[in-house]
Amino acid sequence: MTSSIKVRTSMREGKTTVRAIIRHPMHTGYATDPDTGELVPAHYIENVTVQHGDKTLLQCDWSRAISSNPYLSFEFSGAQPGDLLRITWLDNKGESDSIETRIQ
Amino acid sequence: MIMMMNHTRRLFLKGSLIAMSAITTGIFSLLKPLIAFAARNQPAFSAKTEADAIAAIFPGEQITTSDAIIIGVHDVVENGAVVPVEISTKLPAVETITILVEKNPNPLIANFNLSPECSGFIATRIKVAEPSDIIAVVRSNGKLFSTRKFVEVIAGGCG
């Protein structure tokens, strides 16, 4: 199965821009399923961590109000092409996924 | 005799209290690394008003309004379920960026902890339930700054 995370990096003038999309429903728990008329249980990512090598770059705490298939972009300095970048998410059901990519 | 019993009982109570606190301290020192990893402030995320959310995430702290923070968002959005938002700031040494939506059922949307290598920039997509102010709070050099921007929403997005 392909990863739930797609990530792209680009370097310019010493800064690395990271753009990531995570495949996740991000159910708030407030909406009803049009087919069954029942509430769709809350299911959303609570935490995303981005690491550059062993170092944590960014640690995100999210609510259910991040849109489905969350998009995240940020930039940082100090990376070299080929460095390892790791993105990990954890949701309210304890499910998680992570991806490793080489910065380019 | 009764005095005696009371005394021993006190001693026993005292002893068990000490033992209890020792056990609790033990448990908490074990839990500490876990808490440090998942430092999610659940009361802040459950808060139902902007003021309660701010009070829970920044207890007792002063927040100064600043025009050095820019909230990049359209003035009018068609679909509240997907509202692209970019927070950028020229403030130095940004430690956290926090996004709130005043009128959402739970106003706290996201909190980002940035390492010193990160620029003062975050982009994401959020749900906005109804026309509302979007608030960005930035911690720079230990102090809190904020700005807000109103967004008109045509179809609310709490689905």
Tab-separated table of C-alpha atoms in Angstrom:
chain	number	residue	atom	x	y	z
A	1	MET	CA	0.000	0.000	0.000
A	2	THR	CA	1.262	3.452	-0.786
A	3	SER	CA	2.038	5.790	2.076
A	4	SER	CA	-0.681	8.110	3.350
A	5	ILE	CA	1.868	10.934	3.193
A	6	LYS	CA	3.125	12.717	0.103
A	7	VAL	CA	6.005	15.096	0.649
A	8	ARG	CA	7.992	17.445	-1.538
A	9	THR	CA	10.978	19.545	-0.642
A	10	SER	CA	12.686	22.340	-2.500
A	11	MET	CA	15.829	24.274	-1.610
A	12	ARG	CA	16.498	27.889	-2.383
A	13	GLU	CA	19.049	30.270	-0.869
A	14	GLY	CA	19.773	27.934	2.043
A	15	LYS	CA	16.121	27.503	2.938
A	16	THR	CA	14.221	24.269	2.494
A	17	THR	CA	10.498	24.421	1.869
A	18	VAL	CA	8.538	21.344	2.853
A	19	ARG	CA	5.079	20.653	1.423
A	20	ALA	CA	3.142	17.626	2.581
A	21	ILE	CA	-0.299	16.170	2.046
A	22	ILE	CA	-1.626	13.415	4.282
A	23	ARG	CA	-4.479	11.180	3.169
A	24	HIS	CA	-6.858	11.179	6.156
A	25	PRO	CA	-10.648	11.715	6.539
A	26	MET	CA	-10.355	14.155	9.495
A	27	HIS	CA	-13.923	13.394	10.670
A	28	THR	CA	-15.050	15.940	13.247
A	29	GLY	CA	-17.623	13.666	14.848
A	30	TYR	CA	-20.254	16.384	14.297
A	31	ALA	CA	-21.398	15.393	10.790
A	32	THR	CA	-24.028	12.782	9.842
A	33	ASP	CA	-23.493	10.170	7.178
A	34	PRO	CA	-26.026	10.984	4.403
A	35	ASP	CA	-26.596	7.246	3.721
A	36	THR	CA	-27.238	6.035	7.271
A	37	GLY	CA	-28.287	9.294	8.974
A	38	GLU	CA	-25.908	8.469	11.816
A	39	LEU	CA	-23.077	10.562	13.213
A	40	VAL	CA	-19.716	9.754	11.714
A	41	PRO	CA	-17.397	9.103	14.694
A	42	ALA	CA	-14.571	11.566	15.233
A	43	HIS	CA	-11.415	10.440	13.467
A	44	TYR	CA	-8.706	13.018	13.080
A	45	ILE	CA	-4.946	13.513	13.282
A	46	GLU	CA	-3.872	14.955	16.625
A	47	ASN	CA	-0.152	15.146	16.192
A	48	VAL	CA	2.339	15.553	13.357
A	49	THR	CA	6.082	15.543	13.902
A	50	VAL	CA	8.707	16.483	11.327
A	51	GLN	CA	12.313	15.481	11.918
A	52	HIS	CA	15.486	16.463	10.093
A	53	GLY	CA	17.880	13.598	10.851
A	54	ASP	CA	17.529	13.066	14.620
A	55	LYS	CA	16.369	16.605	15.276
A	56	THR	CA	12.711	17.576	15.659
A	57	LEU	CA	11.973	20.522	13.376
A	58	LEU	CA	8.272	20.937	13.814
A	59	GLN	CA	5.735	19.465	16.187
A	60	CYS	CA	2.066	20.115	15.348
A	61	ASP	CA	-0.972	19.660	17.585
A	62	TRP	CA	-4.105	19.594	15.476
A	63	SER	CA	-7.806	19.766	16.189
A	64	ARG	CA	-10.585	18.151	14.151
A	65	ALA	CA	-10.878	21.440	12.245
A	66	ILE	CA	-7.900	20.806	10.003
A	67	SER	CA	-9.417	20.013	6.583
A	68	SER	CA	-9.633	16.429	5.361
A	69	ASN	CA	-6.510	15.267	3.555
A	70	PRO	CA	-4.452	17.784	5.541
A	71	TYR	CA	-1.932	20.044	3.840
A	72	LEU	CA	1.095	21.319	5.713
A	73	SER	CA	3.877	23.570	4.513
A	74	PHE	CA	6.764	25.213	6.366
A	75	GLU	CA	10.374	26.179	5.738
A	76	PHE	CA	13.629	25.759	7.601
A	77	SER	CA	17.354	26.332	7.205
A	78	GLY	CA	20.446	24.185	7.710
A	79	ALA	CA	19.650	21.230	5.455
A	80	GLN	CA	21.965	19.731	2.837
A	81	PRO	CA	20.700	17.923	-0.261
A	82	GLY	CA	20.363	14.227	0.582
A	83	ASP	CA	19.557	14.812	4.270
A	84	LEU	CA	16.840	12.632	5.727
A	85	LEU	CA	13.447	14.159	6.508
A	86	ARG	CA	10.856	12.152	8.412
A	87	ILE	CA	7.172	13.016	8.841
A	88	THR	CA	5.032	11.074	11.329
A	89	TRP	CA	1.352	11.464	12.194
A	90	LEU	CA	-0.763	10.025	14.992
A	91	ASP	CA	-4.566	10.184	15.133
A	92	ASN	CA	-7.183	9.993	17.897
A	93	LYS	CA	-7.714	6.266	17.244
A	94	GLY	CA	-4.036	5.542	17.764
A	95	GLU	CA	-3.415	4.943	14.062
A	96	SER	CA	-0.230	6.388	12.643
A	97	ASP	CA	1.991	6.509	9.614
A	98	SER	CA	5.343	7.964	8.707
A	99	ILE	CA	7.442	8.628	5.650
A	100	GLU	CA	11.122	9.247	5.087
A	101	THR	CA	12.415	11.265	2.200
A	102	ARG	CA	15.732	12.715	1.060
A	103	ILE	CA	15.850	16.483	0.849
A	104	GLN	CA	16.457	17.762	-2.661
B	1	MET	CA	-5.210	2.967	75.347
B	2	ILE	CA	-7.420	4.946	73.028
B	3	MET	CA	-4.742	7.635	72.832
B	4	MET	CA	-2.240	4.929	71.972
B	5	MET	CA	-4.392	3.559	69.191
B	6	ASN	CA	-4.932	6.996	67.775
B	7	HIS	CA	-1.230	7.561	67.808
B	8	THR	CA	-0.436	4.375	65.954
B	9	ARG	CA	-3.219	5.113	63.530
B	10	ARG	CA	-1.747	8.554	62.845
B	11	LEU	CA	1.649	6.987	62.337
B	12	PHE	CA	0.169	4.480	59.952
B	13	LEU	CA	-1.664	7.193	58.025
B	14	LYS	CA	1.458	9.310	57.878
B	15	GLY	CA	3.503	6.355	56.698
B	16	SER	CA	1.026	5.399	53.996
B	17	LEU	CA	0.822	8.990	52.800
B	18	ILE	CA	4.585	9.124	52.406
B	19	ALA	CA	4.543	5.786	50.623
B	20	MET	CA	1.731	6.981	48.357
B	21	SER	CA	3.509	10.172	47.391
B	22	ALA	CA	6.690	8.180	46.733
B	23	ILE	CA	4.748	5.866	44.429
B	24	THR	CA	3.044	8.769	42.655
B	25	THR	CA	6.348	10.556	42.145
B	26	GLY	CA	7.728	7.314	40.745
B	27	ILE	CA	4.851	6.967	38.310
B	28	PHE	CA	5.090	10.582	37.223
B	29	SER	CA	8.814	10.439	36.635
B	30	LEU	CA	8.175	7.377	34.467
B	31	LEU	CA	5.425	9.164	32.560
B	32	LYS	CA	7.385	12.350	32.026
B	33	PRO	CA	9.161	11.380	28.791
B	34	LEU	CA	5.811	10.264	27.328
B	35	ILE	CA	4.138	13.540	28.272
B	36	ALA	CA	7.020	15.502	26.800
B	37	PHE	CA	6.511	13.695	23.507
B	38	ALA	CA	2.732	14.133	23.335
B	39	ALA	CA	2.389	17.578	24.898
B	40	ARG	CA	-1.136	18.045	23.618
B	41	ASN	CA	-3.127	20.542	25.663
B	42	GLN	CA	-6.503	18.772	25.574
B	43	PRO	CA	-8.436	21.351	27.687
B	44	ALA	CA	-7.407	24.058	25.219
B	45	PHE	CA	-8.636	21.966	22.274
B	46	SER	CA	-11.948	21.212	24.057
B	47	ALA	CA	-12.583	24.869	24.986
B	48	LYS	CA	-15.743	26.307	23.425
B	49	THR	CA	-14.847	29.996	23.312
B	50	GLU	CA	-11.817	31.877	22.005
B	51	ALA	CA	-11.154	33.347	25.483
B	52	ASP	CA	-11.263	29.921	27.181
B	53	ALA	CA	-8.995	28.376	24.543
B	54	ILE	CA	-6.461	31.226	24.884
B	55	ALA	CA	-6.602	30.999	28.690
B	56	ALA	CA	-5.991	27.236	28.543
B	57	ILE	CA	-3.095	27.345	26.117
B	58	PHE	CA	-1.403	30.546	27.371
B	59	PRO	CA	-2.431	30.676	31.057
B	60	GLY	CA	-1.899	34.103	32.614
B	61	GLU	CA	0.135	35.424	29.692
B	62	GLN	CA	-0.083	38.828	28.069
B	63	ILE	CA	-0.746	38.907	24.317
B	64	THR	CA	0.175	42.027	22.345
B	65	THR	CA	-1.510	42.916	19.065
B	66	SER	CA	1.080	43.036	16.288
B	67	ASP	CA	1.041	44.016	12.621
B	68	ALA	CA	4.210	41.941	12.103
B	69	ILE	CA	2.049	38.826	11.667
B	70	ILE	CA	0.247	38.267	8.376
B	71	ILE	CA	-2.721	35.925	7.986
B	72	GLY	CA	-2.873	34.984	4.324
B	73	VAL	CA	-6.470	33.976	3.640
B	74	HIS	CA	-9.129	34.994	1.106
B	75	ASP	CA	-11.635	37.618	2.301
B	76	VAL	CA	-14.500	35.483	1.020
B	77	VAL	CA	-14.406	31.694	0.803
B	78	GLU	CA	-16.949	29.551	-0.987
B	79	ASN	CA	-16.378	26.333	0.935
B	80	GLY	CA	-15.720	26.507	4.681
B	81	ALA	CA	-14.532	22.886	4.723
B	82	VAL	CA	-11.301	23.801	2.933
B	83	VAL	CA	-9.921	27.231	3.727
B	84	PRO	CA	-6.253	27.688	2.803
B	85	VAL	CA	-4.457	29.699	5.501
B	86	GLU	CA	-0.877	30.959	5.601
B	87	ILE	CA	0.601	32.499	8.715
B	88	SER	CA	3.843	34.379	8.206
B	89	THR	CA	5.770	36.702	10.441
B	90	LYS	CA	8.979	38.706	10.439
B	91	LEU	CA	9.147	38.467	14.243
B	92	PRO	CA	12.471	36.928	15.373
B	93	ALA	CA	12.977	33.579	17.132
B	94	VAL	CA	9.484	32.208	16.550
B	95	GLU	CA	8.774	29.350	18.960
B	96	THR	CA	5.086	28.680	18.380
B	97	ILE	CA	2.370	29.583	15.884
B	98	THR	CA	-1.214	29.023	17.026
B	99	ILE	CA	-4.327	29.291	14.838
B	100	LEU	CA	-7.834	29.888	16.197
B	101	VAL	CA	-11.219	30.447	14.553
B	102	GLU	CA	-13.431	32.524	16.840
B	103	LYS	CA	-16.835	31.108	15.825
B	104	ASN	CA	-15.910	27.421	15.448
B	105	PRO	CA	-17.410	24.991	18.019
B	106	ASN	CA	-13.845	24.476	19.310
B	107	PRO	CA	-11.954	27.674	18.426
B	108	LEU	CA	-8.430	26.232	18.818
B	109	ILE	CA	-7.481	24.825	15.408
B	110	ALA	CA	-3.792	24.057	15.625
B	111	ASN	CA	-0.647	24.722	17.573
B	112	PHE	CA	2.752	24.465	15.869
B	113	ASN	CA	5.975	24.178	17.873
B	114	LEU	CA	8.863	25.382	15.727
B	115	SER	CA	12.539	24.628	16.262
B	116	PRO	CA	15.006	27.540	15.896
B	117	GLU	CA	15.809	26.364	12.323
B	118	CYS	CA	12.247	27.059	11.172
B	119	SER	CA	11.171	30.308	9.547
B	120	GLY	CA	8.144	32.132	10.897
B	121	PHE	CA	5.859	30.497	8.363
B	122	ILE	CA	3.122	27.843	8.370
B	123	ALA	CA	0.585	27.022	5.659
B	124	THR	CA	-2.319	24.636	6.054
B	125	ARG	CA	-6.026	24.219	5.244
B	126	ILE	CA	-8.687	24.566	7.894
B	127	LYS	CA	-12.437	24.233	8.416
B	128	VAL	CA	-14.397	27.398	9.194
B	129	ALA	CA	-17.985	26.789	10.365
B	130	GLU	CA	-19.397	30.285	9.713
B	131	PRO	CA	-18.176	33.816	8.953
B	132	SER	CA	-15.573	34.447	11.642
B	133	ASP	CA	-12.338	36.059	12.690
B	134	ILE	CA	-9.232	33.929	12.234
B	135	ILE	CA	-6.652	34.570	14.931
B	136	ALA	CA	-2.927	33.881	14.755
B	137	VAL	CA	-0.827	33.934	17.929
B	138	VAL	CA	2.969	33.859	17.636
B	139	ARG	CA	5.466	33.338	20.440
B	140	SER	CA	8.633	35.265	19.607
B	141	ASN	CA	11.549	35.545	22.067
B	142	GLY	CA	9.199	34.210	24.743
B	143	LYS	CA	6.531	36.886	24.251
B	144	LEU	CA	3.114	36.470	22.651
B	145	PHE	CA	1.837	38.520	19.722
B	146	SER	CA	-1.380	38.175	17.791
B	147	THR	CA	-3.378	39.427	14.879
B	148	ARG	CA	-6.840	38.617	13.484
B	149	LYS	CA	-8.593	38.685	10.137
B	150	PHE	CA	-12.269	38.305	9.275
B	151	VAL	CA	-13.283	35.684	6.712
B	152	GLU	CA	-16.675	35.567	5.010
B	153	VAL	CA	-17.818	31.955	4.508
B	154	ILE	CA	-20.591	31.084	2.056
B	155	ALA	CA	-21.051	27.379	2.929
B	156	GLY	CA	-19.923	26.422	6.440
B	157	GLY	CA	-17.439	23.632	6.836
B	158	CYS	CA	-17.937	21.538	9.905
B	159	GLY	CA	-18.728	18.376	7.963
